[in-house]
Coordinates of C-alpha atoms and ligand atoms in Angstrom, one line a residue:
M1 CA 30.8 8.8 13.3
P2 CA 29.0 11.8 14.9
V3 CA 25.4 12.4 13.6
N4 CA 23.8 15.7 12.9
C5 CA 20.5 16.5 14.7
A6 CA 17.9 19.2 14.9
V7 CA 16.3 21.0 17.8
I8 CA 12.8 22.6 17.1
L9 CA 11.5 25.1 19.7
A10 CA 7.8 24.7 20.4
A11 CA 7.4 25.7 24.1
G12 CA 6.2 29.3 23.7
E13 CA 2.7 30.3 24.7
G14 CA 1.6 32.1 21.5
K15 CA -0.7 34.4 23.5
R16 CA -1.6 36.5 20.4
M17 CA -3.2 33.5 18.7
K18 CA -6.0 33.6 21.4
S19 CA -6.5 29.9 21.2
Q20 CA -6.8 26.8 23.3
K21 CA -4.5 25.1 20.9
A22 CA -0.7 25.3 21.1
K23 CA 0.7 27.9 18.6
V24 CA 2.9 25.4 16.8
L25 CA -0.2 23.3 16.1
Q26 CA -2.0 26.1 14.3
E27 CA -2.4 25.1 10.7
V28 CA -1.1 26.3 7.4
L29 CA -3.1 24.7 4.6
F30 CA -4.6 22.2 7.1
K31 CA -1.2 21.1 8.3
P32 CA 0.1 22.1 11.7
M33 CA 3.1 24.5 11.5
L34 CA 5.2 22.1 13.6
D35 CA 4.6 19.3 11.0
W36 CA 5.9 21.6 8.2
V37 CA 9.1 22.1 10.2
I38 CA 9.5 18.4 11.1
D39 CA 8.9 17.4 7.5
A40 CA 11.4 19.9 6.1
V41 CA 14.0 18.7 8.6
H42 CA 13.5 15.1 7.5
A43 CA 13.5 16.1 3.9
A44 CA 16.9 17.8 4.5
G45 CA 18.2 14.4 5.6
I46 CA 18.2 14.8 9.4
E47 CA 16.7 11.9 11.3
Q48 CA 17.3 12.8 15.0
I49 CA 14.9 15.6 16.0
Y50 CA 14.4 17.0 19.5
V51 CA 11.3 19.1 20.0
V52 CA 11.3 21.4 23.0
T53 CA 7.8 21.5 24.6
G54 CA 6.4 23.7 27.4
H55 CA 3.0 25.5 27.0
N56 CA 0.3 23.0 26.1
R57 CA 2.8 20.3 26.6
E58 CA 0.3 17.4 26.5
Q59 CA -1.2 18.6 23.2
V60 CA 2.2 19.0 21.5
E61 CA 3.6 15.7 22.9
A62 CA 0.6 13.7 21.9
H63 CA 0.8 15.2 18.4
V64 CA 4.5 14.3 17.7
Q65 CA 4.5 11.1 19.7
G66 CA 6.6 8.4 18.1
R67 CA 8.0 10.8 15.4
V68 CA 10.5 12.8 17.5
T69 CA 12.1 13.0 20.9
T70 CA 10.6 15.6 23.2
V71 CA 12.4 17.7 25.8
Y72 CA 10.5 19.7 28.4
Q73 CA 11.1 23.3 29.2
A74 CA 9.2 23.9 32.4
Q75 CA 9.6 27.7 32.3
Q76 CA 9.8 29.7 29.1
L77 CA 12.9 31.8 29.8
G78 CA 13.8 32.5 26.2
T79 CA 15.0 30.8 23.0
G80 CA 18.5 30.2 24.4
H81 CA 17.1 28.6 27.5
A82 CA 14.9 26.4 25.4
V83 CA 17.9 25.0 23.5
M84 CA 19.7 24.6 26.8
Q85 CA 17.1 22.0 27.8
A86 CA 18.3 19.8 25.0
A87 CA 22.0 20.1 26.1
P88 CA 22.1 16.5 27.6
M89 CA 20.9 15.2 24.2
L90 CA 23.3 17.4 22.3
E91 CA 26.3 15.8 24.2
R92 CA 25.7 12.7 22.1
H93 CA 26.2 14.8 18.9
R94 CA 29.6 16.3 19.8
G95 CA 31.7 16.5 16.7
A96 CA 28.6 17.0 14.5
N97 CA 26.3 19.9 13.7
C98 CA 22.9 20.8 15.0
L99 CA 20.1 22.7 13.1
V100 CA 17.9 24.9 15.4
L101 CA 14.5 26.0 14.1
Y102 CA 11.4 27.6 15.6
G103 CA 8.1 25.8 15.4
D104 CA 6.2 28.9 14.3
A105 CA 8.1 29.4 11.1
P106 CA 6.9 26.7 8.8
L107 CA 8.0 27.7 5.3
F108 CA 11.7 26.9 5.2
S109 CA 12.4 24.5 2.3
A110 CA 14.6 21.5 2.7
A111 CA 16.7 22.9 -0.1
T112 CA 17.5 26.0 1.9
L113 CA 18.2 24.1 5.1
Q114 CA 20.6 21.8 3.2
A115 CA 22.3 24.6 1.3
A116 CA 22.8 26.5 4.6
G117 CA 24.3 23.3 6.1
A118 CA 26.7 22.9 3.2
H119 CA 27.8 26.5 3.5
H120 CA 28.3 25.9 7.3
E121 CA 30.5 22.8 6.7
E122 CA 32.5 24.1 3.7
N123 CA 33.5 27.2 5.6
H124 CA 34.2 25.4 8.9
L125 CA 31.9 27.9 10.8
A126 CA 31.0 27.7 14.5
A127 CA 27.5 28.9 13.5
T128 CA 25.6 29.8 10.4
V129 CA 22.5 32.0 10.7
I130 CA 19.9 31.9 7.9
T131 CA 19.1 35.5 7.2
A132 CA 17.0 37.4 4.8
F133 CA 16.6 41.0 3.5
T134 CA 13.4 42.9 3.9
T135 CA 12.0 46.4 3.5
D136 CA 10.1 46.0 6.8
P137 CA 12.4 44.4 9.4
T138 CA 10.2 45.5 12.4
G139 CA 10.0 42.8 15.1
Y140 CA 12.9 40.7 13.9
G141 CA 16.4 40.4 15.2
R142 CA 18.9 42.5 13.1
I143 CA 22.1 41.1 11.7
V144 CA 25.2 43.1 12.5
R145 CA 28.1 42.1 10.2
D146 CA 31.8 42.6 10.9
G147 CA 34.4 43.9 8.4
N148 CA 34.9 40.4 7.0
G149 CA 31.2 39.9 6.2
L150 CA 30.9 37.5 9.1
I151 CA 28.2 38.0 11.8
Q152 CA 29.3 40.0 14.7
A153 CA 26.0 40.0 16.6
I154 CA 22.2 39.7 16.3
V155 CA 20.4 42.5 18.0
E156 CA 16.8 42.0 19.0
D157 CA 14.3 44.6 17.9
K158 CA 13.5 45.6 21.5
D159 CA 17.2 46.1 22.2
A160 CA 18.2 47.7 19.0
S161 CA 19.4 51.4 18.7
E162 CA 17.8 53.6 16.1
E163 CA 20.7 53.0 13.7
Q164 CA 20.5 49.2 14.2
K165 CA 16.7 49.3 13.5
R166 CA 17.5 50.5 10.0
I167 CA 19.4 47.3 9.2
S168 CA 17.4 45.5 6.6
E169 CA 19.0 42.0 7.1
I170 CA 17.1 40.1 9.6
N171 CA 17.5 36.9 11.6
G172 CA 15.4 34.3 9.9
G173 CA 15.3 32.2 13.0
A174 CA 17.1 29.1 11.7
Y175 CA 20.7 28.2 12.6
W176 CA 23.3 25.6 12.0
F177 CA 25.7 25.2 15.0
S178 CA 28.8 23.2 15.5
V179 CA 27.7 21.2 18.7
D180 CA 31.1 21.6 20.2
A181 CA 30.9 25.4 19.9
L182 CA 27.2 25.6 20.9
L183 CA 27.3 23.8 24.2
P184 CA 29.8 26.1 26.0
A185 CA 28.1 29.2 24.5
L186 CA 24.7 28.1 25.8
A187 CA 26.2 27.6 29.3
A188 CA 27.6 31.1 29.3
L189 CA 24.3 32.8 28.3
R190 CA 22.9 35.6 30.5
S191 CA 19.5 37.3 30.5
N192 CA 20.6 41.0 30.8
N193 CA 18.5 42.4 28.0
A194 CA 15.2 44.2 27.5
Q195 CA 13.1 41.0 27.9
E196 CA 15.2 39.5 30.6
E197 CA 15.4 36.3 28.6
Y198 CA 18.1 33.9 27.6
Y199 CA 18.4 34.8 23.9
L200 CA 19.7 32.2 21.5
T201 CA 20.6 35.2 19.4
D202 CA 23.3 36.1 21.9
V203 CA 25.2 32.9 21.0
P204 CA 26.7 34.3 17.7
Y205 CA 28.0 37.4 19.6
S206 CA 29.8 35.3 22.2
M207 CA 31.2 33.0 19.5
N208 CA 32.4 36.0 17.5
F209 CA 33.9 37.5 20.7
K210 CA 35.9 34.3 21.2
G211 CA 37.3 34.4 17.7
Q212 CA 35.0 31.7 16.3
K213 CA 33.5 32.3 12.9
V214 CA 29.7 32.9 12.5
G215 CA 28.5 33.1 8.9
A216 CA 25.3 34.1 7.2
Y217 CA 23.3 32.2 4.6
V218 CA 20.9 34.5 2.9
A219 CA 17.5 32.9 2.1
P220 CA 14.4 34.3 0.4
F221 CA 12.5 36.4 3.0
A222 CA 9.3 34.4 2.1
E223 CA 10.8 31.3 3.6
T224 CA 11.5 32.9 6.9
A225 CA 8.0 34.2 7.6
G226 CA 6.4 33.1 10.8
A227 CA 3.1 33.6 12.5
N228 CA 2.4 35.0 16.0
D229 CA -1.2 35.9 15.4
R230 CA -4.2 34.9 13.2
Y231 CA -3.6 37.6 10.6
Q232 CA 0.0 36.4 10.1
L233 CA -1.3 32.9 9.9
F234 CA -3.7 34.0 7.2
K235 CA -0.7 35.6 5.3
L236 CA 1.3 32.3 5.6
N237 CA -1.7 30.4 4.2
E238 CA -2.0 32.8 1.3
A239 CA 1.7 32.7 0.5
A240 CA 1.9 28.9 0.8
R241 CA -1.3 28.5 -1.2
K242 CA -0.2 30.6 -4.1
A243 CA 3.2 29.0 -4.2
I244 CA 1.7 25.5 -4.2
L245 CA -0.9 26.3 -6.9
T246 CA 1.9 27.8 -9.1
N247 CA 4.0 24.6 -8.7
H248 CA 1.1 22.4 -9.8
M249 CA 0.4 24.6 -12.8
N250 CA 4.1 24.4 -13.8
A251 CA 3.7 20.6 -13.5
G252 CA 0.8 20.5 -16.0
V253 CA -2.2 20.9 -13.7
S254 CA -5.0 23.2 -14.9
I255 CA -6.3 25.7 -12.4
P256 CA -8.4 28.1 -14.5
C257 CA -9.4 30.2 -11.4
R258 CA -7.7 30.1 -8.0
D259 CA -10.8 31.3 -6.0
G260 CA -11.2 29.1 -3.0
V261 CA -8.7 26.5 -4.2
M262 CA -6.6 25.3 -1.3
I263 CA -4.1 22.4 -1.9
G264 CA -2.0 21.0 1.0
P265 CA 1.7 20.6 0.7
D266 CA 1.5 16.8 0.6
V267 CA -0.9 16.4 -2.3
T268 CA 0.3 15.1 -5.7
I269 CA -1.7 15.7 -8.9
G270 CA -1.2 14.2 -12.4
Q271 CA -0.9 16.1 -15.7
D272 CA -4.0 17.5 -17.4
T273 CA -6.1 17.3 -14.3
Q274 CA -8.4 20.3 -13.8
I275 CA -9.0 21.8 -10.4
L276 CA -12.1 24.0 -10.2
P277 CA -13.0 26.8 -7.8
G278 CA -13.9 26.1 -4.2
T279 CA -11.9 22.8 -4.1
I280 CA -9.9 21.8 -1.0
L281 CA -7.4 19.0 -1.2
R282 CA -6.0 18.3 2.2
G283 CA -3.7 15.8 3.9
R284 CA -2.1 13.1 1.7
C285 CA -4.2 13.1 -1.4
V286 CA -3.0 11.5 -4.6
I287 CA -4.9 12.6 -7.7
G288 CA -4.3 11.0 -11.1
R289 CA -4.1 12.4 -14.6
G290 CA -6.9 13.9 -16.7
C291 CA -9.4 14.3 -13.8
V292 CA -11.8 17.1 -13.1
I293 CA -12.0 17.8 -9.4
G294 CA -14.5 20.4 -8.3
P295 CA -16.1 22.8 -8.3
G296 CA -16.8 22.8 -4.5
S297 CA -15.2 19.5 -3.6
V298 CA -13.3 18.6 -0.4
L299 CA -10.9 15.6 -0.5
T300 CA -9.0 14.5 2.6
D301 CA -6.3 11.7 2.6
S302 CA -7.9 10.2 -0.6
T303 CA -6.5 8.6 -3.7
V304 CA -8.1 9.3 -7.1
G305 CA -7.2 7.3 -10.2
D306 CA -6.8 8.7 -13.8
E307 CA -9.8 10.2 -15.7
C308 CA -12.1 10.6 -12.7
V309 CA -14.7 13.3 -12.0
V310 CA -15.5 14.6 -8.5
N311 CA -18.2 17.3 -8.7
Q312 CA -19.4 19.1 -5.6
S313 CA -18.6 16.2 -3.3
Q314 CA -16.7 15.3 -0.2
L315 CA -14.3 12.4 0.0
T316 CA -12.4 11.2 3.1
Q317 CA -9.9 8.3 3.2
T318 CA -11.5 7.1 0.0
T319 CA -9.9 5.4 -3.0
L320 CA -11.3 5.8 -6.5
E321 CA -9.8 3.7 -9.3
A322 CA -9.6 5.0 -12.9
G323 CA -12.7 6.4 -14.6
V324 CA -14.9 6.8 -11.6
T325 CA -17.5 9.6 -11.6
V326 CA -18.7 11.1 -8.4
G327 CA -21.4 13.7 -7.7
P328 CA -22.8 16.2 -7.6
F329 CA -23.4 16.1 -3.8
A330 CA -22.0 12.7 -2.8
H331 CA -20.3 12.0 0.5
L332 CA -17.7 9.2 0.5
R333 CA -16.5 8.4 4.0
P334 CA -13.5 6.4 5.3
G335 CA -13.0 3.0 3.8
T336 CA -14.8 3.6 0.5
H337 CA -13.1 1.9 -2.4
A338 CA -14.7 2.4 -5.8
L339 CA -13.3 0.2 -8.6
E340 CA -12.9 1.2 -12.3
R341 CA -15.8 3.2 -14.0
V342 CA -18.1 3.2 -10.9
H343 CA -20.7 6.0 -11.0
I344 CA -21.8 7.5 -7.6
G345 CA -24.4 10.1 -8.2
D346 CA -26.3 12.8 -6.3
F347 CA -27.1 12.5 -2.6
V348 CA -25.3 9.2 -2.2
E349 CA -23.3 8.3 0.9
V350 CA -20.9 5.4 1.0
K351 CA -18.9 4.3 4.0
N352 CA -16.5 1.4 4.6
S353 CA -17.5 -0.4 1.4
T354 CA -16.1 -1.8 -1.8
V355 CA -18.0 -1.0 -5.0
G356 CA -17.1 -3.3 -7.9
A357 CA -16.2 -2.2 -11.4
G358 CA -18.8 -0.5 -13.5
T359 CA -21.4 -0.4 -10.7
K360 CA -23.9 2.4 -10.6
L361 CA -25.2 4.1 -7.4
P362 CA -26.9 7.0 -9.2
H363 CA -29.2 8.6 -6.7
L364 CA -30.3 9.0 -3.1
S365 CA -28.6 6.0 -1.5
Y366 CA -26.7 4.9 1.6
I367 CA -24.3 2.1 1.2
G368 CA -22.5 1.3 4.5
D369 CA -20.3 -1.7 5.5
S370 CA -21.0 -3.4 2.2
D371 CA -19.3 -5.4 -0.5
V372 CA -20.9 -4.5 -3.8
G373 CA -19.9 -6.5 -6.8
A374 CA -19.2 -5.5 -10.4
G375 CA -21.9 -4.3 -12.9
V376 CA -24.5 -3.8 -10.2
N377 CA -27.3 -1.2 -10.6
C378 CA -28.7 0.2 -7.3
G379 CA -32.0 1.9 -7.9
C380 CA -32.8 5.3 -6.5
G381 CA -33.1 5.2 -2.7
T382 CA -31.3 1.9 -2.1
V383 CA -30.4 1.8 1.6
T384 CA -28.3 -0.6 3.6
A385 CA -29.5 -0.9 7.2
N386 CA -26.1 -1.7 8.7
Y387 CA -26.7 -0.8 12.3
D388 CA -29.0 -2.3 14.9
G389 CA -28.3 0.4 17.5
R390 CA -25.5 -1.6 19.0
R391 CA -23.5 -3.4 16.3
K392 CA -22.7 -3.0 12.6
F393 CA -23.2 -5.7 10.1
R394 CA -22.2 -6.2 6.4
T395 CA -24.2 -6.4 3.3
K396 CA -23.1 -8.3 0.3
I397 CA -24.4 -7.6 -3.2
G398 CA -23.2 -10.0 -5.9
D399 CA -22.0 -9.2 -9.4
G400 CA -24.7 -8.1 -11.8
C401 CA -27.4 -7.6 -9.3
F402 CA -30.3 -5.3 -10.0
V403 CA -31.5 -3.6 -6.8
G404 CA -35.0 -2.1 -7.2
C405 CA -35.8 1.4 -6.2
H406 CA -36.2 2.0 -2.5
T407 CA -34.9 -1.4 -1.4
C408 CA -33.8 -1.6 2.2
L409 CA -31.2 -4.3 2.8
V410 CA -31.2 -5.2 6.4
A411 CA -27.7 -6.5 7.3
P412 CA -26.3 -9.0 7.7
V413 CA -27.8 -10.0 4.3
S414 CA -26.6 -11.0 0.9
L415 CA -27.8 -11.0 -2.7
G416 CA -26.4 -13.7 -4.8
E417 CA -25.0 -13.1 -8.3
G418 CA -27.5 -11.5 -10.7
A419 CA -30.3 -11.4 -8.2
Y420 CA -33.1 -8.8 -8.4
T421 CA -35.1 -7.1 -5.7
A422 CA -38.5 -5.7 -6.3
A423 CA -38.9 -1.9 -5.8
G424 CA -39.8 -1.0 -2.2
S425 CA -38.6 -4.3 -0.7
V426 CA -37.3 -4.6 2.8
V427 CA -34.9 -7.5 2.4
T428 CA -34.1 -9.4 5.6
D429 CA -33.2 -12.8 4.3
D430 CA -30.4 -13.8 1.9
V431 CA -31.4 -14.0 -1.7
P432 CA -29.9 -16.7 -3.9
G433 CA -28.2 -15.9 -7.2
G434 CA -30.5 -15.4 -10.1
A435 CA -33.6 -15.0 -7.9
L436 CA -36.1 -12.2 -7.4
A437 CA -36.9 -11.1 -3.9
V438 CA -40.2 -9.3 -3.4
A439 CA -40.5 -8.2 0.2
R440 CA -43.5 -5.8 0.5
S441 CA -47.2 -6.2 1.0
R442 CA -49.2 -7.0 -2.1
Q443 CA -51.1 -4.1 -3.7
Q444 CA -54.9 -3.9 -3.2
V445 CA -57.1 -2.0 -5.6
K446 CA -60.6 -1.0 -4.4
P447 CA -62.6 0.1 -7.5
G448 CA -64.7 3.2 -7.0
W449 CA -63.5 3.9 -3.5
A450 CA -62.1 7.4 -4.3
D451 CA -65.3 8.5 -6.1
E452 CA -67.5 7.3 -3.2
R453 CA -65.4 9.1 -0.6
R454 CA -65.5 12.3 -2.6
A455 CA -69.2 12.2 -2.9
L456 CA -69.6 11.5 0.8
T457 CA -67.5 14.5 1.8
E458 CA -69.2 16.8 -0.6
E459 CA -72.6 15.8 0.9
K460 CA -71.3 16.6 4.4
D461 CA -69.9 20.0 3.4
G462 CA -73.2 20.8 1.8
Q463 CA -75.0 20.1 5.1
K464 CA -72.7 22.3 7.1
G465 CA -73.2 25.2 4.6
K466 CA -77.0 25.3 5.4
Ligands
UD1_501 C1 12.9 35.2 17.3 C2 14.4 35.7 17.3 C3 14.5 36.8 16.3 C4 14.1 36.4 15.0 C5 12.7 35.8 15.0 C6 12.4 35.1 13.6 C7 15.2 35.3 19.6 C8 15.6 35.9 20.9 N1 14.7 36.1 18.7 O1 12.1 36.3 17.8 O2 15.9 37.3 16.3 O3 14.2 37.4 14.0 O4 12.6 34.8 16.0 O5 11.1 34.7 13.5 O6 15.4 34.1 19.4 N2 10.3 29.4 22.4 C9 10.5 28.4 23.3 N3 10.8 28.7 24.6 C10 11.0 29.9 25.1 C11 10.8 31.0 24.2 C12 10.4 30.7 22.8 O7 10.3 27.2 23.0 O8 11.3 30.1 26.2 C13 9.9 29.1 21.0 C14 8.5 29.7 20.7 O9 7.5 28.7 20.9 C15 8.7 30.0 19.2 C16 10.2 30.2 19.0 O10 10.8 29.7 20.2 O11 8.4 28.9 18.4 C17 10.6 31.7 18.8 O12 10.1 32.5 19.9 P1 9.4 33.8 19.7 O13 9.1 34.4 21.0 O14 8.3 33.7 18.7 O15 10.6 34.7 19.1 P2 10.5 36.0 18.2 O16 10.2 37.2 19.1 O17 9.7 35.8 17.0
CA502 CA1 8.0 34.2 16.5

């Protein structure tokens, strides 16, 4: 049974981005454009994906490694030439269909790709071009239809006559091809055009010339938008941002003000959660119901349970169970796992640590590489000294411990269940459960010392004055 496949073109230089980074790796809502395209193709049910690389080949290949098959285009001689490089792979898909997409147009939905594929199959077409109508077609290939409503040709902007330039239906840059019809058409491509390139857009013309049917599937123009420069990238970000925020609102998320709110495409949010201004949710975040996130919070690849609060804080690869409150001004780094009802307050940093249910880390603390039990109270300024300059060590704080203010726990070290430490202690040895550790020098009080010193200095000052 022949299997459908997809070819994504990602070899172009993208000069107008003025960047060290490959154009297709430029991000929309913190996700590289190429990943949007790959994910849409997967979501449309296509598993075999070929990505054509060229400029910045190493970067692009490293980025997609293990997820797709790459094909190298040594010289960028045009979009048709790029697809030609995948011809040996396409041989394996004879009898099936191939979806061709450009890596710099990230907003196609899986639904549109699938619907266009269904249109292609139902009408037994040699090719189906996803097109769109726009009031400003400048820069795009124009769609020339024949008397039967089929596509006769695609004319590139640079090759178009004045009359053709007025056509408002454009080539969206996504195509379904019958592989059996595509392979000979690619082999016959020539570069006799304004840019001296092998245009993929010449394939429909040659098919139509041979009497093969090329159809159009009209999609919303917003889905076809691409980015060749930073301003267009900004416009893609804005369009994607507004669409995503609207989808969340329609699903019961409260966003009273959109200012500075950016939510990536792979974030899920439960009902009745409120997202406040200046909040960025990036990567794969999962946010529960009834939370308040923001203002001014940045969450990356993190999971937040129901009824949590994250105020003016940053979370990366962190998991919060239900009812956790964070902030203001906390920094939760990779590997933080806070269990139910934990409170992490202002100027607290946690890294690679588990914090047990109901535990409080209210102020000015660093907890790194630690296992903190349930019902612990860490006083202001509790610090774990987890690093000796060469290696990292763990700290264990048992259930129900009370860590006095400004305790320094020098790892590896453990506090047994219910232990106390005296304020200002530097704890270097394990403390058994139920014990108190006092690890500081004893206070001395010198009666009258201050008065005597003051009298002495006043006497000296008096002598200088004379
Ligand atoms: C292309 C279409 C145009 C369409 C528009 C939609 C052609 C000839 N023109 O124009 O009809 O309206 O997209 O956005 O196809 N690439 C390669 N190898 C190459 C050349 C390009 O991999 O040799 C890749 C680029 O990295 C890019 C994509 O193909 O991702 C499209 O190329 P680009 O030069 O941006 O084409 P457009 O001028 O936008
Ligand atoms: Ca382009």
